[in-house]
mmCIF file of C-alpha atoms in Angstrom:
data_model
loop_
_atom_site.group_PDB
_atom_site.id
_atom_site.type_symbol
_atom_site.label_atom_id
_atom_site.label_comp_id
_atom_site.label_asym_id
_atom_site.label_seq_id
_atom_site.Cartn_x
_atom_site.Cartn_y
_atom_site.Cartn_z
ATOM 1 C CA MET A 9 22.976 8.889 -29.726
ATOM 2 C CA SER A 10 20.244 8.726 -32.521
ATOM 3 C CA ALA A 11 16.575 9.608 -30.892
ATOM 4 C CA HIS A 12 15.046 6.499 -31.047
ATOM 5 C CA ALA A 13 18.773 5.250 -29.351
ATOM 6 C CA ALA A 14 17.310 7.775 -26.294
ATOM 7 C CA ALA A 15 13.829 6.464 -26.255
ATOM 8 C CA VAL A 16 14.842 3.039 -26.080
ATOM 9 C CA SER A 17 17.652 3.985 -23.199
ATOM 10 C CA THR A 18 15.353 5.841 -21.441
ATOM 11 C CA PHE A 19 12.531 3.143 -21.770
ATOM 12 C CA ARG A 20 15.171 0.210 -20.227
ATOM 13 C CA THR A 21 15.889 2.597 -16.934
ATOM 14 C CA ASP A 22 12.565 2.759 -16.791
ATOM 15 C CA ALA A 23 11.521 -0.355 -16.754
ATOM 16 C CA ARG A 24 14.111 -1.776 -14.540
ATOM 17 C CA VAL A 25 13.574 1.378 -11.987
ATOM 18 C CA ILE A 26 9.955 0.080 -12.289
ATOM 19 C CA GLY A 27 11.009 -3.437 -11.548
ATOM 20 C CA LEU A 28 13.725 -2.897 -8.698
ATOM 21 C CA VAL A 29 10.923 -0.755 -6.626
ATOM 22 C CA GLY A 30 8.381 -3.213 -8.027
ATOM 23 C CA THR A 31 9.915 -6.644 -6.112
ATOM 24 C CA ALA A 32 11.579 -4.128 -3.559
ATOM 25 C CA HIS A 33 7.678 -3.125 -3.128
ATOM 26 C CA SER A 34 6.385 -7.114 -3.493
ATOM 27 C CA VAL A 35 8.857 -7.405 0.075
ATOM 28 C CA SER A 36 6.551 -4.999 2.090
ATOM 29 C CA HIS A 37 3.849 -6.303 1.569
ATOM 30 C CA PHE A 38 5.254 -10.229 2.357
ATOM 31 C CA PHE A 39 6.522 -8.969 5.380
ATOM 32 C CA GLN A 40 3.095 -7.190 6.473
ATOM 33 C CA LEU A 41 1.065 -11.324 6.583
ATOM 34 C CA LEU A 42 4.891 -12.948 8.685
ATOM 35 C CA LEU A 43 2.682 -13.749 10.979
ATOM 36 C CA PRO A 44 -0.994 -14.340 9.949
ATOM 37 C CA PRO A 45 -0.426 -17.256 8.288
ATOM 38 C CA LEU A 46 1.805 -18.976 11.113
ATOM 39 C CA PHE A 47 -0.820 -17.945 14.135
ATOM 40 C CA PRO A 48 -1.927 -21.594 14.102
ATOM 41 C CA TRP A 49 1.533 -22.752 14.424
ATOM 42 C CA ILE A 50 2.577 -20.562 17.250
ATOM 43 C CA ARG A 51 -0.986 -20.450 19.325
ATOM 44 C CA ALA A 52 -0.667 -24.427 19.319
ATOM 45 C CA GLU A 53 3.495 -23.842 20.313
ATOM 46 C CA LEU A 54 2.806 -20.983 22.384
ATOM 47 C CA GLY A 55 -0.630 -21.062 24.170
ATOM 48 C CA LEU A 56 -1.328 -18.011 22.540
ATOM 49 C CA SER A 57 -4.988 -16.264 22.860
ATOM 50 C CA TYR A 58 -6.534 -14.634 19.936
ATOM 51 C CA VAL A 59 -6.678 -11.433 21.793
ATOM 52 C CA GLU A 60 -2.171 -11.541 22.545
ATOM 53 C CA LEU A 61 -1.788 -12.972 19.513
ATOM 54 C CA GLY A 62 -3.836 -9.519 17.534
ATOM 55 C CA ALA A 63 -1.867 -7.345 19.454
ATOM 56 C CA LEU A 64 0.355 -8.238 17.454
ATOM 57 C CA MET A 65 -0.296 -7.002 14.212
ATOM 58 C CA ALA A 66 -1.537 -3.956 16.935
ATOM 59 C CA VAL A 67 2.465 -3.486 17.045
ATOM 60 C CA PHE A 68 3.136 -3.427 13.771
ATOM 61 C CA TYR A 69 0.597 -1.468 12.451
ATOM 62 C CA VAL A 70 0.999 1.438 15.325
ATOM 63 C CA ILE A 71 4.386 1.385 14.918
ATOM 64 C CA SER A 72 4.493 1.527 10.564
ATOM 65 C CA GLY A 73 1.852 4.259 10.628
ATOM 66 C CA VAL A 74 4.180 6.586 13.310
ATOM 67 C CA GLY A 75 6.864 5.838 11.339
ATOM 68 C CA GLN A 76 5.619 5.805 7.597
ATOM 69 C CA ALA A 77 5.282 9.691 8.648
ATOM 70 C CA LEU A 78 8.869 10.125 10.146
ATOM 71 C CA ALA A 79 10.431 7.931 7.186
ATOM 72 C CA GLY A 80 9.274 10.723 5.272
ATOM 73 C CA PHE A 81 11.398 13.522 6.559
ATOM 74 C CA VAL A 82 14.485 11.402 6.459
ATOM 75 C CA VAL A 83 13.972 9.843 2.446
ATOM 76 C CA ASP A 84 13.336 14.153 1.874
ATOM 77 C CA ARG A 85 16.937 14.697 3.370
ATOM 78 C CA ILE A 86 19.675 11.612 2.851
ATOM 79 C CA GLY A 87 18.049 10.109 -0.300
ATOM 80 C CA ALA A 88 15.356 7.860 -0.540
ATOM 81 C CA ARG A 89 17.667 4.195 -1.731
ATOM 82 C CA THR A 90 19.725 4.617 1.419
ATOM 83 C CA VAL A 91 16.350 3.731 3.587
ATOM 84 C CA LEU A 92 14.578 1.893 1.324
ATOM 85 C CA PHE A 93 17.453 -0.263 1.524
ATOM 86 C CA ALA A 94 17.455 0.088 5.003
ATOM 87 C CA GLY A 95 14.098 -1.051 5.725
ATOM 88 C CA LEU A 96 14.356 -4.237 3.727
ATOM 89 C CA VAL A 97 17.417 -5.024 5.991
ATOM 90 C CA VAL A 98 15.640 -4.236 9.357
ATOM 91 C CA LEU A 99 12.445 -6.573 8.021
ATOM 92 C CA VAL A 100 15.382 -9.244 7.544
ATOM 93 C CA VAL A 101 15.544 -8.648 11.183
ATOM 94 C CA SER A 102 12.637 -9.028 11.880
ATOM 95 C CA GLY A 103 12.177 -12.224 9.928
ATOM 96 C CA VAL A 104 15.577 -14.203 12.354
ATOM 97 C CA VAL A 105 13.852 -11.895 15.173
ATOM 98 C CA VAL A 106 10.469 -14.518 14.942
ATOM 99 C CA ALA A 107 12.719 -17.125 13.851
ATOM 100 C CA LEU A 108 14.319 -16.740 17.029
ATOM 101 C CA SER A 109 12.024 -16.317 19.749
ATOM 102 C CA SER A 110 10.664 -18.358 22.670
ATOM 103 C CA GLY A 111 7.814 -17.255 23.402
ATOM 104 C CA TYR A 112 5.284 -13.641 23.187
ATOM 105 C CA ALA A 113 7.836 -10.978 23.888
ATOM 106 C CA GLY A 114 10.096 -12.025 20.858
ATOM 107 C CA LEU A 115 7.008 -12.191 18.522
ATOM 108 C CA ALA A 116 6.291 -8.644 19.880
ATOM 109 C CA VAL A 117 9.614 -7.297 19.506
ATOM 110 C CA GLY A 118 10.354 -8.895 15.735
ATOM 111 C CA ALA A 119 6.251 -7.484 14.870
ATOM 112 C CA ALA A 120 8.117 -4.228 16.335
ATOM 113 C CA LEU A 121 10.464 -4.723 13.586
ATOM 114 C CA ALA A 122 9.137 -5.310 10.832
ATOM 115 C CA GLY A 123 6.838 -2.895 11.176
ATOM 116 C CA LEU A 124 9.616 -0.056 12.006
ATOM 117 C CA GLY A 125 10.927 -1.388 8.212
ATOM 118 C CA ASN A 126 7.942 -1.718 6.329
ATOM 119 C CA CYS A 127 7.444 2.275 7.366
ATOM 120 C CA VAL A 128 9.891 3.294 5.053
ATOM 121 C CA PHE A 129 8.634 1.839 2.007
ATOM 122 C CA HIS A 130 6.176 3.781 0.593
ATOM 123 C CA PRO A 131 8.165 7.605 1.250
ATOM 124 C CA ALA A 132 11.223 5.465 -0.285
ATOM 125 C CA ASP A 133 9.113 4.001 -3.436
ATOM 126 C CA PHE A 134 7.189 7.424 -4.560
ATOM 127 C CA THR A 135 10.022 9.030 -4.595
ATOM 128 C CA LEU A 136 12.613 6.531 -6.142
ATOM 129 C CA LEU A 137 9.630 6.196 -9.217
ATOM 130 C CA ASN A 138 9.126 10.414 -8.757
ATOM 131 C CA ARG A 139 12.554 11.777 -8.788
ATOM 132 C CA ARG A 140 13.738 8.491 -12.004
ATOM 133 C CA VAL A 141 10.856 7.427 -13.281
ATOM 134 C CA SER A 142 9.824 9.314 -16.998
ATOM 135 C CA PRO A 143 6.993 11.553 -15.932
ATOM 136 C CA SER A 144 5.142 9.999 -19.031
ATOM 137 C CA ARG A 145 5.384 6.129 -17.586
ATOM 138 C CA LEU A 146 4.546 7.549 -13.871
ATOM 139 C CA ALA A 147 1.048 6.488 -14.741
ATOM 140 C CA HIS A 148 1.740 2.742 -15.613
ATOM 141 C CA ALA A 149 5.183 3.101 -12.591
ATOM 142 C CA PHE A 150 2.197 3.434 -10.201
ATOM 143 C CA SER A 151 -0.033 0.600 -11.877
ATOM 144 C CA ALA A 152 3.313 -2.008 -11.544
ATOM 145 C CA HIS A 153 3.815 -0.787 -8.091
ATOM 146 C CA GLY A 154 0.663 -1.731 -6.430
ATOM 147 C CA ILE A 155 0.247 -4.684 -8.522
ATOM 148 C CA SER A 156 3.580 -5.832 -7.010
ATOM 149 C CA GLY A 157 1.958 -4.582 -3.573
ATOM 150 C CA ASN A 158 -0.731 -7.368 -3.992
ATOM 151 C CA LEU A 159 1.222 -10.429 -5.299
ATOM 152 C CA GLY A 160 3.327 -10.402 -2.459
ATOM 153 C CA TYR A 161 0.428 -10.562 -0.010
ATOM 154 C CA ALA A 162 -0.585 -12.637 -2.334
ATOM 155 C CA ALA A 163 3.196 -15.266 -2.209
ATOM 156 C CA ALA A 164 3.251 -15.220 1.924
ATOM 157 C CA PRO A 165 0.522 -16.889 2.826
ATOM 158 C CA LEU A 166 1.475 -19.714 0.383
ATOM 159 C CA PHE A 167 5.308 -19.740 1.233
ATOM 160 C CA LEU A 168 4.973 -19.740 4.500
ATOM 161 C CA VAL A 169 2.373 -21.642 5.382
ATOM 162 C CA SER A 170 4.008 -24.177 2.909
ATOM 163 C CA ILE A 171 7.758 -24.252 4.970
ATOM 164 C CA ALA A 172 5.262 -24.398 7.635
ATOM 165 C CA GLN A 173 3.897 -27.354 6.778
ATOM 166 C CA LEU A 174 7.293 -29.555 4.758
ATOM 167 C CA THR A 175 9.200 -27.903 8.025
ATOM 168 C CA GLY A 176 6.712 -29.001 10.386
ATOM 169 C CA SER A 177 8.203 -25.981 12.171
ATOM 170 C CA TRP A 178 7.040 -21.825 12.024
ATOM 171 C CA ARG A 179 9.958 -21.066 13.015
ATOM 172 C CA ALA A 180 11.297 -22.054 10.176
ATOM 173 C CA ALA A 181 9.248 -20.641 7.752
ATOM 174 C CA ALA A 182 10.014 -16.904 9.367
ATOM 175 C CA LEU A 183 13.781 -17.858 8.646
ATOM 176 C CA ALA A 184 12.653 -18.425 5.209
ATOM 177 C CA ALA A 185 11.139 -15.186 4.889
ATOM 178 C CA ALA A 186 13.761 -13.290 5.924
ATOM 179 C CA LEU A 187 16.302 -15.381 3.201
ATOM 180 C CA ALA A 188 13.547 -14.227 0.853
ATOM 181 C CA GLY A 189 14.171 -10.583 2.106
ATOM 182 C CA VAL A 190 18.055 -11.117 1.336
ATOM 183 C CA ALA A 191 17.890 -12.411 -1.832
ATOM 184 C CA VAL A 192 15.687 -9.867 -2.847
ATOM 185 C CA LEU A 193 18.332 -7.295 -1.330
ATOM 186 C CA VAL A 194 21.189 -8.889 -2.839
ATOM 187 C CA LEU A 195 19.760 -8.203 -6.065
ATOM 188 C CA LEU A 196 19.411 -4.853 -5.202
ATOM 189 C CA TRP A 197 21.973 -4.091 -4.327
ATOM 190 C CA PHE A 198 23.878 -5.141 -7.543
ATOM 191 C CA SER A 199 21.549 -2.219 -9.868
ATOM 192 C CA ARG A 200 22.463 0.064 -6.576
ATOM 193 C CA GLY A 201 23.045 2.498 -9.308
ATOM 194 C CA ILE A 202 20.607 3.264 -11.877
ATOM 195 C CA LEU A 203 18.537 3.708 -8.422
ATOM 196 C CA ASP A 204 21.072 6.627 -7.111
ATOM 197 C CA ASP A 205 18.958 8.918 -5.859
ATOM 198 C CA ARG A 206 22.075 11.071 -3.662
ATOM 199 C CA GLU A 207 22.011 14.185 -6.674
ATOM 200 C CA GLU A 208 18.404 14.612 -6.938
ATOM 201 C CA SER A 209 18.145 14.966 -3.110
ATOM 202 C CA ALA A 210 20.586 17.045 -2.516
ATOM 203 C CA ALA A 211 19.526 19.578 -5.478
ATOM 204 C CA VAL A 212 16.110 19.648 -4.595
ATOM 205 C CA ALA A 213 16.965 20.186 -0.592
ATOM 206 C CA ALA A 214 18.652 22.737 -1.950
ATOM 207 C CA SER A 215 16.663 24.402 -4.671
ATOM 208 C CA HIS A 216 13.993 24.038 -1.379
ATOM 209 C CA ARG A 217 15.174 24.906 1.640
ATOM 210 C CA PRO A 218 12.563 26.891 3.902
ATOM 211 C CA ALA A 219 13.466 30.664 3.820
ATOM 212 C CA SER A 220 12.605 32.271 6.774
ATOM 213 C CA GLY A 221 10.073 32.238 9.569
ATOM 214 C CA GLU A 222 8.829 28.946 7.112
ATOM 215 C CA SER A 223 9.570 25.586 8.842
ATOM 216 C CA SER A 224 9.981 21.548 6.992
ATOM 217 C CA LEU A 225 6.148 20.745 8.336
ATOM 218 C CA ASP A 226 4.920 23.869 6.462
ATOM 219 C CA PHE A 227 3.185 21.220 3.942
ATOM 220 C CA LEU A 228 1.381 20.022 7.312
ATOM 221 C CA LYS A 229 -0.894 23.644 6.934
ATOM 222 C CA LEU A 230 -2.192 22.431 3.605
ATOM 223 C CA PRO A 231 -5.739 20.853 3.454
ATOM 224 C CA GLN A 232 -5.425 18.111 0.759
ATOM 225 C CA VAL A 233 -2.487 16.808 2.692
ATOM 226 C CA TRP A 234 -5.659 15.817 5.645
ATOM 227 C CA ALA A 235 -8.168 14.847 2.754
ATOM 228 C CA CYS A 236 -5.630 12.550 1.326
ATOM 229 C CA PHE A 237 -4.733 11.526 4.292
ATOM 230 C CA ALA A 238 -8.706 11.243 4.620
ATOM 231 C CA PHE A 239 -8.890 9.343 1.895
ATOM 232 C CA PHE A 240 -6.745 7.255 2.633
ATOM 233 C CA PHE A 241 -7.988 5.754 5.843
ATOM 234 C CA VAL A 242 -11.209 5.116 4.881
ATOM 235 C CA SER A 243 -10.130 3.633 1.933
ATOM 236 C CA SER A 244 -7.733 1.255 4.148
ATOM 237 C CA LEU A 245 -10.798 0.680 6.700
ATOM 238 C CA ALA A 246 -12.608 -0.296 3.508
ATOM 239 C CA LEU A 247 -9.934 -2.678 2.825
ATOM 240 C CA GLY A 248 -9.050 -4.075 5.911
ATOM 241 C CA GLY A 249 -12.942 -4.723 6.190
ATOM 242 C CA ILE A 250 -12.982 -7.097 3.337
ATOM 243 C CA GLN A 251 -9.272 -8.780 4.776
ATOM 244 C CA ASN A 252 -10.378 -9.579 7.481
ATOM 245 C CA PHE A 253 -14.716 -10.545 7.671
ATOM 246 C CA ALA A 254 -15.405 -11.049 4.087
ATOM 247 C CA PRO A 255 -14.924 -14.892 3.740
ATOM 248 C CA SER A 256 -16.798 -15.419 7.701
ATOM 249 C CA ALA A 257 -19.145 -12.926 6.585
ATOM 250 C CA LEU A 258 -20.225 -14.173 3.198
ATOM 251 C CA ASP A 259 -20.197 -17.559 4.669
ATOM 252 C CA GLN A 260 -23.498 -16.236 7.275
ATOM 253 C CA LEU A 261 -25.062 -14.292 4.662
ATOM 254 C CA TYR A 262 -25.535 -16.127 1.521
ATOM 255 C CA GLY A 263 -24.654 -20.354 3.473
ATOM 256 C CA LEU A 264 -21.086 -20.331 1.379
ATOM 257 C CA PRO A 265 -18.342 -22.877 2.859
ATOM 258 C CA LEU A 266 -15.830 -21.627 3.542
ATOM 259 C CA THR A 267 -12.795 -22.590 1.241
ATOM 260 C CA VAL A 268 -15.436 -20.837 -0.858
ATOM 261 C CA ALA A 269 -15.480 -17.863 1.054
ATOM 262 C CA ALA A 270 -11.428 -17.676 1.413
ATOM 263 C CA LEU A 271 -11.758 -17.975 -2.413
ATOM 264 C CA ALA A 272 -13.711 -14.503 -2.651
ATOM 265 C CA TYR A 273 -11.192 -12.824 -1.058
ATOM 266 C CA THR A 274 -8.769 -13.822 -3.380
ATOM 267 C CA VAL A 275 -11.014 -13.397 -6.541
ATOM 268 C CA PHE A 276 -11.150 -9.661 -4.999
ATOM 269 C CA MET A 277 -7.640 -9.762 -4.988
ATOM 270 C CA LEU A 278 -6.639 -11.257 -8.391
ATOM 271 C CA SER A 279 -9.247 -8.787 -9.483
ATOM 272 C CA SER A 280 -8.031 -4.906 -8.095
ATOM 273 C CA ALA A 281 -4.074 -6.542 -10.042
ATOM 274 C CA GLY A 282 -6.377 -6.095 -12.924
ATOM 275 C CA GLY A 283 -7.674 -3.834 -12.397
ATOM 276 C CA MET A 284 -4.614 -1.661 -11.593
ATOM 277 C CA LEU A 285 -3.233 -2.997 -14.823
ATOM 278 C CA LEU A 286 -5.993 -0.848 -16.897
ATOM 279 C CA GLY A 287 -5.470 1.973 -14.683
ATOM 280 C CA GLY A 288 -2.172 2.981 -15.645
ATOM 281 C CA PHE A 289 -3.531 3.502 -19.273
ATOM 282 C CA ALA A 290 -6.588 4.924 -17.827
ATOM 283 C CA GLY A 291 -4.934 7.263 -15.178
ATOM 284 C CA ALA A 292 -2.888 8.605 -17.892
ATOM 285 C CA ARG A 293 -4.591 9.714 -19.960
ATOM 286 C CA THR A 294 -6.641 12.133 -17.301
ATOM 287 C CA SER A 295 -4.915 14.782 -15.223
ATOM 288 C CA ASP A 296 -8.100 14.292 -13.779
ATOM 289 C CA HIS A 297 -7.998 10.968 -11.107
ATOM 290 C CA ASP A 298 -10.473 12.073 -8.270
ATOM 291 C CA ARG A 299 -12.984 12.024 -11.184
ATOM 292 C CA LEU A 300 -11.356 8.496 -12.349
ATOM 293 C CA ILE A 301 -11.480 7.257 -8.724
ATOM 294 C CA ALA A 302 -15.422 8.463 -7.769
ATOM 295 C CA VAL A 303 -16.155 6.256 -10.876
ATOM 296 C CA SER A 304 -14.301 3.667 -9.709
ATOM 297 C CA PHE A 305 -15.101 3.405 -6.463
ATOM 298 C CA THR A 306 -18.846 4.245 -7.650
ATOM 299 C CA ALA A 307 -18.611 1.138 -8.515
ATOM 300 C CA ALA A 308 -17.080 -1.052 -5.673
ATOM 301 C CA GLY A 309 -19.071 0.990 -3.399
ATOM 302 C CA SER A 310 -22.395 0.169 -4.818
ATOM 303 C CA ILE A 311 -21.763 -3.778 -4.981
ATOM 304 C CA MET A 312 -20.590 -3.651 -2.295
ATOM 305 C CA ILE A 313 -23.949 -2.581 -0.988
ATOM 306 C CA LEU A 314 -25.404 -4.687 -2.880
ATOM 307 C CA LEU A 315 -24.041 -8.407 -1.706
ATOM 308 C CA GLY A 316 -24.393 -6.392 2.498
ATOM 309 C CA LEU A 317 -28.327 -6.182 1.366
ATOM 310 C CA ASP A 318 -28.495 -9.977 0.640
ATOM 311 C CA LEU A 319 -30.394 -9.119 -2.606
ATOM 312 C CA VAL A 320 -28.044 -11.436 -4.885
ATOM 313 C CA PRO A 321 -27.889 -15.495 -5.319
ATOM 314 C CA ALA A 322 -25.117 -16.827 -3.773
ATOM 315 C CA ILE A 323 -24.147 -17.615 -7.451
ATOM 316 C CA MET A 324 -23.526 -14.465 -7.755
ATOM 317 C CA VAL A 325 -20.612 -13.440 -5.593
ATOM 318 C CA LEU A 326 -17.321 -14.717 -7.111
ATOM 319 C CA PRO A 327 -18.415 -12.469 -10.026
ATOM 320 C CA LEU A 328 -19.993 -9.835 -8.027
ATOM 321 C CA MET A 329 -16.478 -9.709 -6.156
ATOM 322 C CA ALA A 330 -14.704 -9.926 -9.024
ATOM 323 C CA LEU A 331 -16.113 -7.249 -10.821
ATOM 324 C CA ALA A 332 -15.407 -4.742 -7.021
ATOM 325 C CA GLY A 333 -12.168 -6.106 -6.369
ATOM 326 C CA PHE A 334 -11.390 -4.648 -10.806
ATOM 327 C CA GLY A 335 -13.011 -0.803 -9.979
ATOM 328 C CA ALA A 336 -11.494 -0.990 -6.081
ATOM 329 C CA GLY A 337 -7.926 -1.724 -8.944
ATOM 330 C CA VAL A 338 -8.564 0.636 -10.943
ATOM 331 C CA ALA A 339 -8.629 3.145 -9.266
ATOM 332 C CA ASN A 340 -5.263 2.704 -7.628
ATOM 333 C CA PRO A 341 -2.169 4.906 -9.775
ATOM 334 C CA SER A 342 -4.937 7.856 -9.836
ATOM 335 C CA ARG A 343 -4.248 7.594 -6.239
ATOM 336 C CA ASP A 344 -1.032 7.500 -5.641
ATOM 337 C CA LEU A 345 -1.147 10.102 -8.767
ATOM 338 C CA LEU A 346 -3.632 12.770 -7.255
ATOM 339 C CA VAL A 347 -0.984 12.607 -3.886
ATOM 340 C CA ARG A 348 1.725 13.608 -6.661
ATOM 341 C CA ALA A 349 -0.334 16.667 -7.627
ATOM 342 C CA ALA A 350 -1.031 17.413 -4.089
ATOM 343 C CA ALA A 351 2.261 16.992 -2.524
ATOM 344 C CA PRO A 352 4.826 20.787 -3.173
ATOM 345 C CA LYS A 353 8.087 20.054 -4.070
ATOM 346 C CA GLY A 354 9.997 19.021 -2.229
ATOM 347 C CA ALA A 355 8.613 17.731 0.355
ATOM 348 C CA THR A 356 7.871 14.628 -1.991
ATOM 349 C CA GLY A 357 8.721 12.380 0.421
ATOM 350 C CA ARG A 358 7.141 13.755 3.934
ATOM 351 C CA VAL A 359 3.831 13.941 1.747
ATOM 352 C CA TYR A 360 4.029 10.454 0.389
ATOM 353 C CA GLY A 361 4.760 8.826 4.024
ATOM 354 C CA MET A 362 2.312 11.596 6.242
ATOM 355 C CA VAL A 363 -0.005 10.465 3.981
ATOM 356 C CA TYR A 364 0.157 7.080 3.994
ATOM 357 C CA SER A 365 0.213 6.209 6.882
ATOM 358 C CA GLY A 366 -3.444 6.774 7.144
ATOM 359 C CA LEU A 367 -3.130 3.710 5.105
ATOM 360 C CA ASP A 368 -1.708 2.284 7.825
ATOM 361 C CA ALA A 369 -3.675 3.933 10.992
ATOM 362 C CA GLY A 370 -6.837 2.062 8.531
ATOM 363 C CA MET A 371 -5.641 -0.880 8.754
ATOM 364 C CA ALA A 372 -4.663 -1.139 12.286
ATOM 365 C CA VAL A 373 -8.360 -0.132 13.621
ATOM 366 C CA ALA A 374 -10.096 -1.653 10.490
ATOM 367 C CA PRO A 375 -10.456 -5.039 13.386
ATOM 368 C CA VAL A 376 -12.462 -2.879 15.874
ATOM 369 C CA VAL A 377 -14.532 -1.769 14.348
ATOM 370 C CA PHE A 378 -15.396 -4.742 11.659
ATOM 371 C CA GLY A 379 -14.671 -6.888 14.771
ATOM 372 C CA VAL A 380 -17.616 -5.203 16.701
ATOM 373 C CA VAL A 381 -19.820 -5.820 13.481
ATOM 374 C CA MET A 382 -19.320 -9.015 13.873
ATOM 375 C CA ASP A 383 -19.854 -10.011 17.046
ATOM 376 C CA GLY A 384 -23.524 -7.980 16.441
ATOM 377 C CA GLY A 385 -24.665 -10.861 14.324
ATOM 378 C CA GLN A 386 -24.700 -7.639 11.350
ATOM 379 C CA PRO A 387 -22.678 -9.386 8.635
ATOM 380 C CA GLY A 388 -24.873 -7.461 5.727
ATOM 381 C CA TRP A 389 -24.226 -4.454 7.751
ATOM 382 C CA MET A 390 -20.697 -5.582 7.462
ATOM 383 C CA PHE A 391 -19.981 -4.929 3.606
ATOM 384 C CA VAL A 392 -23.072 -1.477 3.748
ATOM 385 C CA ALA A 393 -20.603 0.251 5.984
ATOM 386 C CA ILE A 394 -17.450 -1.410 3.393
ATOM 387 C CA GLY A 395 -19.261 0.553 0.434
ATOM 388 C CA SER A 396 -19.979 3.139 2.594
ATOM 389 C CA CYS A 397 -16.356 4.140 2.949
ATOM 390 C CA GLN A 398 -15.648 4.007 -0.455
ATOM 391 C CA PHE A 399 -17.628 7.001 -0.880
ATOM 392 C CA LEU A 400 -16.573 9.004 1.517
ATOM 393 C CA ALA A 401 -13.181 8.134 0.116
ATOM 394 C CA ILE A 402 -14.976 9.250 -3.336
ATOM 395 C CA ALA A 403 -15.684 12.818 -1.833
ATOM 396 C CA THR A 404 -11.985 12.955 0.059
ATOM 397 C CA ALA A 405 -10.752 12.859 -4.129
ATOM 398 C CA VAL A 406 -13.137 14.908 -4.876
ATOM 399 C CA VAL A 407 -12.127 17.644 -2.509
ATOM 400 C CA VAL A 408 -7.864 16.909 -3.222
ATOM 401 C CA GLY A 409 -8.842 17.147 -6.938
ATOM 402 C CA SER A 410 -10.357 20.153 -6.922
ATOM 403 C CA GLY A 411 -7.549 22.237 -4.266
ATOM 404 C CA SER A 412 -5.330 20.956 -6.928
ATOM 405 C CA ARG A 413 -7.261 22.453 -10.392
ATOM 406 C CA ARG A 414 -7.723 25.757 -8.751
ATOM 407 C CA ARG A 415 -3.628 25.881 -8.520
ATOM 408 C CA ARG A 416 -2.717 24.229 -12.311
ATOM 409 C CA GLN A 417 -5.299 27.321 -12.875
ATOM 410 C CA LEU A 418 -3.589 30.067 -11.217
ATOM 411 C CA GLU A 419 -0.218 28.393 -12.549
ATOM 412 C CA ALA A 420 -1.485 29.752 -16.565
ATOM 413 C CA GLY A 421 -2.938 32.152 -15.088
ATOM 414 C CA ALA A 422 0.752 33.133 -13.457
ATOM 415 C CA LEU A 423 1.957 32.359 -16.713
ATOM 416 C CA GLN A 424 -0.026 34.221 -19.382
ATOM 417 C CA ALA A 425 -0.024 37.384 -17.056
ATOM 418 C CA GLY A 426 4.149 37.137 -16.843
ATOM 419 C CA ALA A 427 3.948 36.902 -20.920
#
């Protein structure tokens, strides 16, 4: 095979892996919103309070967060493909359980199963991408991965609400979600050969078995791992605030109609997807990913604080939300590359699982923290707090990036000394 033909073959293989993993990731984000769009129908039929409905999402994120930290160990032991397929199966089952539930207990079981299925995706996805995609295309792979998640978020409300309205049944919508999950599972099953990482998993496990006196938990001693966890926690606090309360806050601050205020969140998410696309190219051109994150989050955080201080006319809200979303999106691929650089060899799944559990923790805490601010009648302070979280995320990213640069310098020095 010629060099050109080999390059074309590698490109096609990389593209297929990225597409398949991204499709699976979109299902994960889709099922994160399995219940919230159906809350009006569920509440009307079962007579549940908003506190009870909110508790269902707390169940989801707590189980997903704890499970995500543990799932990384399973990925490193048995391989990412097997764990990914298992996660998809559990998500499908969660949709069926919700559809068949007759009361609150059934919904809680469905939410718990959805959290359990969701917990595997980040450690499995990023392990597959790191093992099956050429290093030169990883930034683009992480960019596509983030975009696919946003598309899952965007599709869920439209899909579920449309089915519920057409059928008059929230159960039918949940069952349709389960069938959509089955369709993706079948697609991945017929392409399972290209996702097979069992040999890589066995080789990594064999070459990185803990020596005498070492433990598979030693990666937890690394400061950069906890700095990555902190980054995900504070950045997801910001996203959780926007996701849960931005429309209400913009309505109160700027007098926007709720439809326009809700559109501001949609604009933020779509612009974030566009930023991820650019961020893939930008991330591929630098190894100093913390600096790219710093620039992007400085722009996004500044805009959020500006909105919170009520210093702009209402007509500027949508454009500013678009710019803030774009800035946050640009940082996304660099965020994942930052984690990759911080992960010790042989511990990719464990590290991604641990640090991404910070995302679930932030998403679980955000509604409570920002709910208190909103209940206090301070919508402006909510945006100021979101922007402050993004600036705090910069500090954690710099800690990780500085540690990775020091490690690269030490490794380069060791190579020169041995030459």
